[in-house]
Amino acid sequence: MSAEKEPLFSSKNIKLLTEPLNDSNPITVQVLGICSALAVTVKVKPAFVMALSVMVVMAVSNVAISLLRKTVPPRIRIIVQLVVIAAMVILVDQVLKAFLYDISKQLSVFVGLIITNCIIMGRLEAFALSNKPWQSFLDGIGNAAGYGIILIIVAFFRELLGSGTVWGFQVIPKGVYDFGYENNGLMILPPMALIVVGAIIWIQRAKNKKLVESN
Amino acid sequence: MKSLRRYIDKIKPHFEKGGRFEKLESTFEAFESFLFVSNKVTSKGTHIRDANDMKRTMIVVVIALIPTIIFGMWNVGLQHFRATGQEGTMLELFWLGFIKVFPIIVVSYVVGLGIEFAFAQYRGHEVNEGFLVSGILIPLVLPVDVPLWMVAVATAFAVVIGKEVFGGTGMNILNPALTARAFLFFAYPSYMSGNAVWTHGMMNGEGIIDSYSGATPLAEAAAGNISNLPSVAEMFFGTISGSIGETSTLAILIGAAILIITGIGSARIMISTVIGGLVIGLLLNIFAVNPFMEIPFWQHLLLGGFAFGAVFMATDPVSASQTPKGKIIYGFLIGFLAILIRVINPAYPEGVMLAILLMNVFAPLIDHYVIEGNIKKRLKRAKVKA
């Protein structure tokens, strides 16, 4: 159809990849996927695995829907999207259970709940249904990376301040504890994840004036 | 006084636009208006002319708190001497409390005001005075042996997350002092609850006599040891263990009187809070199934932080309801929920903090419906006439 072939990493395509990291970040700008951001960010490791799982699910289902976009009747498109996502989530869940059993235990129900993650459905509806597979793939990777980055930043602070560790390793030296330091128990509770996400949004808006609504 | 005024007038040009220290203008302004009545007048909107600005309002609250502060310091000493089985003169008791409590007050003020000044400077507005009160309320609701760095962290959290993110004094949804306490309560529970934290020296356990448990009357009641409760007089005068400023109902009543006479604290909120507490206390008495539910309903007012919360926390003019009818609903629910949480939920021996924070969140909603109701009523009246 189109006369000239677009290069794989044209500036437009690169933008698909980088924009969700900051200007249209799924968590801090679009405020989607908050539930899992609260639930799996107590420690960095599960958060990282969660981010990776979402990335796989998102990239693959974006490509699948993009390939199907001309054959799926609009009336049943949501069902088709759900089937694709659910199949991918089950696949990811089984892989985690087989190879990363401990983390799969920690993530528990939240892997299954990727199906209901609003970011994935949102990208399928908004992007994959009307774009080519390659662009959809990049869009999926970009949005999942934007989601994952926030997840890992939140988890980093929660684990550091809540448990004194990062990725399971003790970071705060024992001497500090002898001095009277205590781990912050509030950091482990879900409300603090919300506050940390809020603080990230605050900092991001202070740095990125584009995001500030004029009123 | 005159020479001070002259000195301020002399250095003032340096801080105004174009002066050497123009960046520090809001800091200068804060100190100037702290010392002298401001000559600035409001130019927009409806307003009442009064020399009583926010700084002086806040000072009255601090004055109302003085009885509880002094009593709290003395009581810290008293509890410590009781725990170690020593005798001491009144001055010795007070002095011990003073050297324990004063650093907490200093830390709370230095951290809180430091952040307030930094934000005011950065945003280029005047320094808000709200922290004058919060800074003294925070130490009063903490146990005496809380580590100072925790006070600093909690104060910073309360000022930044509880207040500045919403736009500073006057915009905060939650009471900052209670935000600080809630932060500590959930972040460092081992320093904020249990029996050992309320008495100075009990955490490391040196020289504590065996017969002294340190448990607050509330903890005793929650454990069902009603016979261990101190006498009503003791609970009223406040020679019991608890947070620094909350124990003496008498000192709090003096503060309440000052607030009500000067018109700064809302008597409406205080009274409806007390009524709310009494109603649920009575209900619990009627359906009592355990010893805690059987303690006479009016004694709940003397226990724990109920009186302190009702007088100094619930009446915070920013986070409370604004409408007269709303204030009654707001206060009633605080009292009601506080006692309900206290008696029914074993995880939280004291419900006052949680009840007030919860109602802070609901205060705007209450106001909204009170105003809507009023509009409807007046519309109806207008229609009947027409």
PDB file of N, CA, C and O in Angstrom, chain B residues 25 66 74 83 86 129 136 177 210 220 254 313 364 369 378:
ATOM      1  N   GLU B  25      13.323  37.418  51.127  1.00  0.00           N
ATOM      2  CA  GLU B  25      12.269  38.328  51.526  1.00  0.00           C
ATOM      3  C   GLU B  25      11.227  37.684  52.441  1.00  0.00           C
ATOM      4  O   GLU B  25      10.858  38.238  53.467  1.00  0.00           O
ATOM      5  N   ILE B  66      -0.129  25.619  77.124  1.00  0.00           N
ATOM      6  CA  ILE B  66       0.918  25.692  78.155  1.00  0.00           C
ATOM      7  C   ILE B  66       0.613  24.829  79.393  1.00  0.00           C
ATOM      8  O   ILE B  66       1.482  24.104  79.869  1.00  0.00           O
ATOM      9  N   TRP B  74       6.014  17.599  84.083  1.00  0.00           N
ATOM     10  CA  TRP B  74       6.047  17.147  85.473  1.00  0.00           C
ATOM     11  C   TRP B  74       5.670  15.665  85.559  1.00  0.00           C
ATOM     12  O   TRP B  74       6.285  14.885  86.269  1.00  0.00           O
ATOM     13  N   ALA B  83       8.458   4.607  88.545  1.00  0.00           N
ATOM     14  CA  ALA B  83       8.933   3.356  87.957  1.00  0.00           C
ATOM     15  C   ALA B  83      10.217   2.902  88.618  1.00  0.00           C
ATOM     16  O   ALA B  83      10.485   1.702  88.720  1.00  0.00           O
ATOM     17  N   GLN B  86      11.764   5.829  93.287  1.00  0.00           N
ATOM     18  CA  GLN B  86      12.436   6.914  93.993  1.00  0.00           C
ATOM     19  C   GLN B  86      11.421   7.946  94.442  1.00  0.00           C
ATOM     20  O   GLN B  86      10.288   7.990  93.977  1.00  0.00           O
ATOM     21  N   GLU B 129       2.003  30.500  59.267  1.00  0.00           N
ATOM     22  CA  GLU B 129       2.235  30.381  60.702  1.00  0.00           C
ATOM     23  C   GLU B 129       1.684  29.100  61.279  1.00  0.00           C
ATOM     24  O   GLU B 129       1.862  28.822  62.447  1.00  0.00           O
ATOM     25  N   ILE B 136       4.171  22.361  68.382  1.00  0.00           N
ATOM     26  CA  ILE B 136       4.071  22.030  69.799  1.00  0.00           C
ATOM     27  C   ILE B 136       3.118  20.853  70.012  1.00  0.00           C
ATOM     28  O   ILE B 136       3.261  20.084  70.962  1.00  0.00           O
ATOM     29  N   ALA B 177      -0.293  17.540  62.812  1.00  0.00           N
ATOM     30  CA  ALA B 177       0.256  16.912  64.011  1.00  0.00           C
ATOM     31  C   ALA B 177      -0.160  15.447  64.087  1.00  0.00           C
ATOM     32  O   ALA B 177       0.635  14.572  64.433  1.00  0.00           O
ATOM     33  N   ASP B 210       9.856  -4.008  89.935  1.00  0.00           N
ATOM     34  CA  ASP B 210       9.039  -5.049  89.325  1.00  0.00           C
ATOM     35  C   ASP B 210       7.549  -4.729  89.333  1.00  0.00           C
ATOM     36  O   ASP B 210       6.824  -5.109  88.434  1.00  0.00           O
ATOM     37  N   GLU B 220      -4.641  -1.291  80.121  1.00  0.00           N
ATOM     38  CA  GLU B 220      -5.165  -2.155  81.190  1.00  0.00           C
ATOM     39  C   GLU B 220      -6.621  -2.501  80.921  1.00  0.00           C
ATOM     40  O   GLU B 220      -7.035  -3.652  81.032  1.00  0.00           O
ATOM     41  N   ILE B 254      -8.488  23.491  81.094  1.00  0.00           N
ATOM     42  CA  ILE B 254      -8.056  24.890  81.188  1.00  0.00           C
ATOM     43  C   ILE B 254      -7.796  25.420  79.776  1.00  0.00           C
ATOM     44  O   ILE B 254      -8.232  26.513  79.405  1.00  0.00           O
ATOM     45  N   MET B 313      -7.170  18.823  68.689  1.00  0.00           N
ATOM     46  CA  MET B 313      -6.969  18.237  67.365  1.00  0.00           C
ATOM     47  C   MET B 313      -8.205  18.380  66.478  1.00  0.00           C
ATOM     48  O   MET B 313      -8.117  18.793  65.333  1.00  0.00           O
ATOM     49  N   PRO B 364     -14.920  17.932  54.222  1.00  0.00           N
ATOM     50  CA  PRO B 364     -15.444  18.679  53.067  1.00  0.00           C
ATOM     51  C   PRO B 364     -16.757  18.111  52.545  1.00  0.00           C
ATOM     52  O   PRO B 364     -17.643  18.861  52.119  1.00  0.00           O
ATOM     53  N   TYR B 369     -22.769  18.683  51.816  1.00  0.00           N
ATOM     54  CA  TYR B 369     -24.175  18.322  51.945  1.00  0.00           C
ATOM     55  C   TYR B 369     -24.935  19.282  52.833  1.00  0.00           C
ATOM     56  O   TYR B 369     -26.126  19.534  52.617  1.00  0.00           O
ATOM     57  N   ARG B 378     -33.899  26.792  51.284  1.00  0.00           N
ATOM     58  CA  ARG B 378     -34.222  28.179  50.944  1.00  0.00           C
ATOM     59  C   ARG B 378     -34.983  28.256  49.621  1.00  0.00           C
ATOM     60  O   ARG B 378     -35.874  29.099  49.461  1.00  0.00           O
TER      61      ARG B 378
END
